[in-house]
Amino acid sequence: MKNSEKPNQTNATQAKADQTKDIKNNAKINIVEPSSDAATDLKELFVDSLKDIYWAENALVGALPKMAANATSSGLAGAILEHLDVTQLQISRLEQVFDLLGEKAEGKKCEAMAGLLKEGDTILLETTPGSVRDAGIIAASQKIEHYEIATYGTLVAFAKTLGENDAAKLLTQTLAEEKEADCVLNDVALNTVNIVAAE
Ligand code: FE
Ligand code: ZN
Ligand code: FE
Ligand code: FE
């Protein structure tokens, strides 16, 4: 079908193009000037992203014990502590990935994880101990796991595109663990914590 036979779609496409042009010409919306160490290729963006999640995983090691200590459900506390062990393993896996790339393992503050952990602290303040707080801890933990799932999904894709197959394999293992952690939290919520919290 020719474009002329689809006037509505053509108009919509033109409107989108005009809107994009307007935004680019709007002096108030600035094109961001990259910093001096900005990534210039996918490999650099990959390494930067690894530094971000390396910081995030280390921050989690610091935060998970507090979340476990505040959980009343032994199933929930156990799941969190088990994920603490898994997280340590994930950190060593990231170190292997840095090694494979010939890069130094170092963290760079992950603003997203810092924010998610802050939200977790807020949930503790805003709930009384027991199943309601447990439900809040699960909510905060699942947001964290979903952030990690998104991150490792991207990292696996970057590694594959770059032909870094050994790195891709290691990152795929971690991705599977994050998905598993999310499933376990779902089970604890649906089978026990949420039901008691609703009473
Ligand atoms: Fe993790
Ligand atoms: Zn991050
Ligand atoms: Fe991030
Ligand atoms: Fe995790």
PDB file of C-alpha atoms and ligand atoms in Angstrom:
ATOM      1  CA  MET A   1       0.000   0.000   0.000  1.00  0.00           C
ATOM      2  CA  LYS A   2       1.312   3.414  -0.968  1.00  0.00           C
ATOM      3  CA  ASN A   3       1.700   6.145   1.623  1.00  0.00           C
ATOM      4  CA  SER A   4      -0.864   8.322  -0.107  1.00  0.00           C
ATOM      5  CA  GLU A   5      -3.469   5.657   0.618  1.00  0.00           C
ATOM      6  CA  LYS A   6      -2.833   5.936   4.363  1.00  0.00           C
ATOM      7  CA  PRO A   7      -3.374   9.633   5.064  1.00  0.00           C
ATOM      8  CA  ASN A   8      -3.821   9.222   8.819  1.00  0.00           C
ATOM      9  CA  GLN A   9      -0.614   7.316   9.320  1.00  0.00           C
ATOM     10  CA  THR A  10       1.277   9.737   7.072  1.00  0.00           C
ATOM     11  CA  ASN A  11      -0.043  12.710   9.026  1.00  0.00           C
ATOM     12  CA  ALA A  12       0.919  11.068  12.294  1.00  0.00           C
ATOM     13  CA  THR A  13       4.436  10.331  11.024  1.00  0.00           C
ATOM     14  CA  GLN A  14       4.818  13.924   9.797  1.00  0.00           C
ATOM     15  CA  ALA A  15       3.546  15.281  13.120  1.00  0.00           C
ATOM     16  CA  LYS A  16       6.095  13.149  14.994  1.00  0.00           C
ATOM     17  CA  ALA A  17       8.900  14.405  12.740  1.00  0.00           C
ATOM     18  CA  ASP A  18       7.795  18.035  13.267  1.00  0.00           C
ATOM     19  CA  GLN A  19       7.652  17.483  17.022  1.00  0.00           C
ATOM     20  CA  THR A  20      11.166  16.004  17.042  1.00  0.00           C
ATOM     21  CA  LYS A  21      12.429  19.010  15.039  1.00  0.00           C
ATOM     22  CA  ASP A  22      10.689  21.436  17.424  1.00  0.00           C
ATOM     23  CA  ILE A  23      12.295  19.774  20.441  1.00  0.00           C
ATOM     24  CA  LYS A  24      15.756  19.874  18.848  1.00  0.00           C
ATOM     25  CA  ASN A  25      15.300  23.560  17.990  1.00  0.00           C
ATOM     26  CA  ASN A  26      14.039  24.468  21.442  1.00  0.00           C
ATOM     27  CA  ALA A  27      16.872  26.332  23.124  1.00  0.00           C
ATOM     28  CA  LYS A  28      15.484  25.522  26.557  1.00  0.00           C
ATOM     29  CA  ILE A  29      15.953  21.798  26.027  1.00  0.00           C
ATOM     30  CA  ASN A  30      19.706  21.423  25.909  1.00  0.00           C
ATOM     31  CA  ILE A  31      21.619  18.689  24.180  1.00  0.00           C
ATOM     32  CA  VAL A  32      23.806  17.302  26.968  1.00  0.00           C
ATOM     33  CA  GLU A  33      27.499  18.036  26.626  1.00  0.00           C
ATOM     34  CA  PRO A  34      29.343  14.742  27.291  1.00  0.00           C
ATOM     35  CA  SER A  35      31.916  14.677  30.096  1.00  0.00           C
ATOM     36  CA  SER A  36      35.580  14.238  29.213  1.00  0.00           C
ATOM     37  CA  ASP A  37      35.506  10.508  30.052  1.00  0.00           C
ATOM     38  CA  ALA A  38      32.241   9.774  28.224  1.00  0.00           C
ATOM     39  CA  ALA A  39      31.959   6.419  26.429  1.00  0.00           C
ATOM     40  CA  THR A  40      32.596   6.626  22.693  1.00  0.00           C
ATOM     41  CA  ASP A  41      31.859   3.017  21.753  1.00  0.00           C
ATOM     42  CA  LEU A  42      29.833   0.027  22.960  1.00  0.00           C
ATOM     43  CA  LYS A  43      32.840  -1.559  24.689  1.00  0.00           C
ATOM     44  CA  GLU A  44      33.288   1.536  26.874  1.00  0.00           C
ATOM     45  CA  LEU A  45      29.576   1.726  27.625  1.00  0.00           C
ATOM     46  CA  PHE A  46      29.729  -1.990  28.544  1.00  0.00           C
ATOM     47  CA  VAL A  47      32.602  -1.378  30.981  1.00  0.00           C
ATOM     48  CA  ASP A  48      30.847   1.681  32.479  1.00  0.00           C
ATOM     49  CA  SER A  49      27.691  -0.394  32.969  1.00  0.00           C
ATOM     50  CA  LEU A  50      29.731  -3.140  34.656  1.00  0.00           C
ATOM     51  CA  LYS A  51      31.175  -0.562  37.074  1.00  0.00           C
ATOM     52  CA  ASP A  52      27.641   0.627  37.854  1.00  0.00           C
ATOM     53  CA  ILE A  53      26.333  -2.850  38.724  1.00  0.00           C
ATOM     54  CA  TYR A  54      29.563  -3.696  40.574  1.00  0.00           C
ATOM     55  CA  TRP A  55      28.869  -0.725  42.850  1.00  0.00           C
ATOM     56  CA  ALA A  56      25.206  -1.775  43.127  1.00  0.00           C
ATOM     57  CA  GLU A  57      25.981  -5.389  44.100  1.00  0.00           C
ATOM     58  CA  ASN A  58      28.459  -4.228  46.738  1.00  0.00           C
ATOM     59  CA  ALA A  59      25.895  -1.806  48.137  1.00  0.00           C
ATOM     60  CA  LEU A  60      23.431  -4.699  48.328  1.00  0.00           C
ATOM     61  CA  VAL A  61      25.849  -6.792  50.367  1.00  0.00           C
ATOM     62  CA  GLY A  62      25.801  -3.953  52.866  1.00  0.00           C
ATOM     63  CA  ALA A  63      22.012  -3.600  52.861  1.00  0.00           C
ATOM     64  CA  LEU A  64      20.667  -7.170  52.747  1.00  0.00           C
ATOM     65  CA  PRO A  65      21.542  -8.088  56.367  1.00  0.00           C
ATOM     66  CA  LYS A  66      19.425  -5.178  57.618  1.00  0.00           C
ATOM     67  CA  MET A  67      16.502  -6.266  55.446  1.00  0.00           C
ATOM     68  CA  ALA A  68      16.799  -9.853  56.710  1.00  0.00           C
ATOM     69  CA  ALA A  69      17.019  -8.659  60.329  1.00  0.00           C
ATOM     70  CA  ASN A  70      13.800  -6.678  59.912  1.00  0.00           C
ATOM     71  CA  ALA A  71      11.877  -9.578  58.378  1.00  0.00           C
ATOM     72  CA  THR A  72       9.596 -11.493  60.736  1.00  0.00           C
ATOM     73  CA  SER A  73       8.839 -14.389  58.386  1.00  0.00           C
ATOM     74  CA  SER A  74      11.645 -16.941  58.672  1.00  0.00           C
ATOM     75  CA  GLY A  75      11.023 -17.874  55.050  1.00  0.00           C
ATOM     76  CA  LEU A  76      11.605 -14.285  53.984  1.00  0.00           C
ATOM     77  CA  ALA A  77      14.671 -13.780  56.177  1.00  0.00           C
ATOM     78  CA  GLY A  78      16.100 -17.064  54.873  1.00  0.00           C
ATOM     79  CA  ALA A  79      15.478 -16.082  51.255  1.00  0.00           C
ATOM     80  CA  ILE A  80      17.210 -12.728  51.764  1.00  0.00           C
ATOM     81  CA  LEU A  81      20.215 -14.295  53.494  1.00  0.00           C
ATOM     82  CA  GLU A  82      20.496 -16.898  50.766  1.00  0.00           C
ATOM     83  CA  HIS A  83      20.484 -14.109  48.200  1.00  0.00           C
ATOM     84  CA  LEU A  84      23.258 -12.425  50.183  1.00  0.00           C
ATOM     85  CA  ASP A  85      25.473 -15.469  49.500  1.00  0.00           C
ATOM     86  CA  VAL A  86      24.429 -15.435  45.848  1.00  0.00           C
ATOM     87  CA  THR A  87      25.246 -11.720  45.659  1.00  0.00           C
ATOM     88  CA  GLN A  88      28.805 -12.363  46.900  1.00  0.00           C
ATOM     89  CA  LEU A  89      29.167 -14.928  44.121  1.00  0.00           C
ATOM     90  CA  GLN A  90      27.840 -12.396  41.602  1.00  0.00           C
ATOM     91  CA  ILE A  91      30.460  -9.896  42.736  1.00  0.00           C
ATOM     92  CA  SER A  92      33.246 -12.406  42.122  1.00  0.00           C
ATOM     93  CA  ARG A  93      31.716 -13.200  38.734  1.00  0.00           C
ATOM     94  CA  LEU A  94      31.821  -9.490  37.838  1.00  0.00           C
ATOM     95  CA  GLU A  95      35.485  -9.474  38.851  1.00  0.00           C
ATOM     96  CA  GLN A  96      36.040 -12.355  36.424  1.00  0.00           C
ATOM     97  CA  VAL A  97      34.307 -10.353  33.689  1.00  0.00           C
ATOM     98  CA  PHE A  98      36.518  -7.303  34.343  1.00  0.00           C
ATOM     99  CA  ASP A  99      39.470  -9.677  34.169  1.00  0.00           C
ATOM    100  CA  LEU A 100      38.351 -11.150  30.838  1.00  0.00           C
ATOM    101  CA  LEU A 101      38.124  -7.616  29.430  1.00  0.00           C
ATOM    102  CA  GLY A 102      41.530  -6.627  30.801  1.00  0.00           C
ATOM    103  CA  GLU A 103      39.878  -3.982  32.968  1.00  0.00           C
ATOM    104  CA  LYS A 104      40.332  -3.160  36.631  1.00  0.00           C
ATOM    105  CA  ALA A 105      37.345  -4.106  38.794  1.00  0.00           C
ATOM    106  CA  GLU A 106      36.007  -0.866  40.220  1.00  0.00           C
ATOM    107  CA  GLY A 107      32.619   0.500  41.158  1.00  0.00           C
ATOM    108  CA  LYS A 108      30.941   3.704  40.061  1.00  0.00           C
ATOM    109  CA  LYS A 109      27.972   4.907  42.076  1.00  0.00           C
ATOM    110  CA  CYS A 110      24.688   3.520  40.781  1.00  0.00           C
ATOM    111  CA  GLU A 111      22.129   6.235  41.435  1.00  0.00           C
ATOM    112  CA  ALA A 112      19.286   3.807  40.766  1.00  0.00           C
ATOM    113  CA  MET A 113      20.392   1.262  43.387  1.00  0.00           C
ATOM    114  CA  ALA A 114      21.146   4.052  45.859  1.00  0.00           C
ATOM    115  CA  GLY A 115      17.570   5.267  45.351  1.00  0.00           C
ATOM    116  CA  LEU A 116      16.050   1.802  45.615  1.00  0.00           C
ATOM    117  CA  LEU A 117      17.908   1.156  48.886  1.00  0.00           C
ATOM    118  CA  LYS A 118      16.764   4.528  50.230  1.00  0.00           C
ATOM    119  CA  GLU A 119      13.198   3.580  49.377  1.00  0.00           C
ATOM    120  CA  GLY A 120      13.719   0.275  51.228  1.00  0.00           C
ATOM    121  CA  ASP A 121      14.800   2.209  54.327  1.00  0.00           C
ATOM    122  CA  THR A 122      11.722   4.411  54.035  1.00  0.00           C
ATOM    123  CA  ILE A 123       9.466   1.342  53.879  1.00  0.00           C
ATOM    124  CA  LEU A 124      10.979   0.094  57.150  1.00  0.00           C
ATOM    125  CA  LEU A 125      10.197   3.436  58.797  1.00  0.00           C
ATOM    126  CA  GLU A 126       6.665   3.400  57.461  1.00  0.00           C
ATOM    127  CA  THR A 127       5.653  -0.121  58.574  1.00  0.00           C
ATOM    128  CA  THR A 128       5.337  -1.830  61.938  1.00  0.00           C
ATOM    129  CA  PRO A 129       7.276  -5.095  62.372  1.00  0.00           C
ATOM    130  CA  GLY A 130       5.368  -8.209  61.287  1.00  0.00           C
ATOM    131  CA  SER A 131       3.706  -9.304  58.084  1.00  0.00           C
ATOM    132  CA  VAL A 132       2.963  -5.755  56.887  1.00  0.00           C
ATOM    133  CA  ARG A 133       6.639  -4.793  57.124  1.00  0.00           C
ATOM    134  CA  ASP A 134       7.495  -8.146  55.517  1.00  0.00           C
ATOM    135  CA  ALA A 135       5.205  -7.308  52.586  1.00  0.00           C
ATOM    136  CA  GLY A 136       7.006  -3.939  52.302  1.00  0.00           C
ATOM    137  CA  ILE A 137      10.422  -5.618  52.388  1.00  0.00           C
ATOM    138  CA  ILE A 138       9.330  -7.959  49.599  1.00  0.00           C
ATOM    139  CA  ALA A 139       8.060  -5.003  47.549  1.00  0.00           C
ATOM    140  CA  ALA A 140      11.368  -3.160  47.962  1.00  0.00           C
ATOM    141  CA  SER A 141      13.376  -6.327  47.244  1.00  0.00           C
ATOM    142  CA  GLN A 142      11.460  -7.096  44.068  1.00  0.00           C
ATOM    143  CA  LYS A 143      12.078  -3.576  42.759  1.00  0.00           C
ATOM    144  CA  ILE A 144      15.776  -4.238  43.340  1.00  0.00           C
ATOM    145  CA  GLU A 145      15.667  -7.633  41.619  1.00  0.00           C
ATOM    146  CA  HIS A 146      13.831  -6.153  38.646  1.00  0.00           C
ATOM    147  CA  TYR A 147      16.461  -3.444  38.325  1.00  0.00           C
ATOM    148  CA  GLU A 148      19.141  -6.145  38.349  1.00  0.00           C
ATOM    149  CA  ILE A 149      17.249  -8.262  35.811  1.00  0.00           C
ATOM    150  CA  ALA A 150      17.052  -5.254  33.461  1.00  0.00           C
ATOM    151  CA  THR A 151      20.742  -4.485  34.000  1.00  0.00           C
ATOM    152  CA  TYR A 152      22.060  -8.003  33.446  1.00  0.00           C
ATOM    153  CA  GLY A 153      19.760  -8.451  30.439  1.00  0.00           C
ATOM    154  CA  THR A 154      21.420  -5.426  28.835  1.00  0.00           C
ATOM    155  CA  LEU A 155      24.905  -6.560  29.870  1.00  0.00           C
ATOM    156  CA  VAL A 156      24.388 -10.007  28.298  1.00  0.00           C
ATOM    157  CA  ALA A 157      23.212  -8.333  25.070  1.00  0.00           C
ATOM    158  CA  PHE A 158      26.241  -5.988  25.050  1.00  0.00           C
ATOM    159  CA  ALA A 159      28.639  -8.894  25.699  1.00  0.00           C
ATOM    160  CA  LYS A 160      27.149 -10.971  22.882  1.00  0.00           C
ATOM    161  CA  THR A 161      27.273  -8.070  20.402  1.00  0.00           C
ATOM    162  CA  LEU A 162      30.915  -7.463  21.336  1.00  0.00           C
ATOM    163  CA  GLY A 163      31.759 -11.153  20.877  1.00  0.00           C
ATOM    164  CA  GLU A 164      32.697 -11.432  24.566  1.00  0.00           C
ATOM    165  CA  ASN A 165      31.176 -14.891  24.854  1.00  0.00           C
ATOM    166  CA  ASP A 166      32.845 -15.955  28.105  1.00  0.00           C
ATOM    167  CA  ALA A 167      31.646 -12.741  29.741  1.00  0.00           C
ATOM    168  CA  ALA A 168      28.175 -13.326  28.282  1.00  0.00           C
ATOM    169  CA  LYS A 169      28.091 -16.784  29.866  1.00  0.00           C
ATOM    170  CA  LEU A 170      29.006 -15.471  33.321  1.00  0.00           C
ATOM    171  CA  LEU A 171      26.483 -12.629  33.099  1.00  0.00           C
ATOM    172  CA  THR A 172      23.770 -15.046  31.932  1.00  0.00           C
ATOM    173  CA  GLN A 173      24.302 -17.121  35.088  1.00  0.00           C
ATOM    174  CA  THR A 174      23.787 -14.040  37.229  1.00  0.00           C
ATOM    175  CA  LEU A 175      20.722 -13.011  35.228  1.00  0.00           C
ATOM    176  CA  ALA A 176      19.181 -16.436  35.939  1.00  0.00           C
ATOM    177  CA  GLU A 177      19.899 -16.032  39.672  1.00  0.00           C
ATOM    178  CA  GLU A 178      18.213 -12.620  39.776  1.00  0.00           C
ATOM    179  CA  LYS A 179      15.131 -14.076  38.071  1.00  0.00           C
ATOM    180  CA  GLU A 180      15.141 -16.966  40.547  1.00  0.00           C
ATOM    181  CA  ALA A 181      15.356 -14.547  43.491  1.00  0.00           C
ATOM    182  CA  ASP A 182      12.366 -12.652  42.119  1.00  0.00           C
ATOM    183  CA  CYS A 183      10.381 -15.918  41.848  1.00  0.00           C
ATOM    184  CA  VAL A 184      11.231 -16.909  45.428  1.00  0.00           C
ATOM    185  CA  LEU A 185      10.061 -13.500  46.702  1.00  0.00           C
ATOM    186  CA  ASN A 186       6.844 -13.897  44.706  1.00  0.00           C
ATOM    187  CA  ASP A 187       6.219 -17.276  46.318  1.00  0.00           C
ATOM    188  CA  VAL A 188       6.848 -15.988  49.854  1.00  0.00           C
ATOM    189  CA  ALA A 189       4.480 -13.062  49.233  1.00  0.00           C
ATOM    190  CA  LEU A 190       1.670 -15.018  47.617  1.00  0.00           C
ATOM    191  CA  ASN A 191       1.814 -18.127  49.812  1.00  0.00           C
ATOM    192  CA  THR A 192       2.224 -16.516  53.231  1.00  0.00           C
ATOM    193  CA  VAL A 193       3.195 -12.897  53.870  1.00  0.00           C
ATOM    194  CA  ASN A 194       0.505 -11.082  51.857  1.00  0.00           C
ATOM    195  CA  ILE A 195      -2.239 -13.339  53.197  1.00  0.00           C
ATOM    196  CA  VAL A 196      -1.307 -12.694  56.827  1.00  0.00           C
ATOM    197  CA  ALA A 197      -0.741  -8.966  56.145  1.00  0.00           C
ATOM    198  CA  ALA A 198      -4.245  -8.654  54.716  1.00  0.00           C
ATOM    199  CA  GLU A 199      -5.890 -10.066  57.882  1.00  0.00           C
TER     200      GLU A 199
HETATM  201 FE    FE B   1      22.613  -9.243  42.241  1.00  0.00          FE
HETATM  202 ZN    ZN B   2      22.888   0.782  38.357  1.00  0.00          ZN
HETATM  203 FE    FE B   3      21.766   2.350  36.784  1.00  0.00          FE
HETATM  204 FE    FE B   4      19.695  -9.856  43.253  1.00  0.00          FE
END
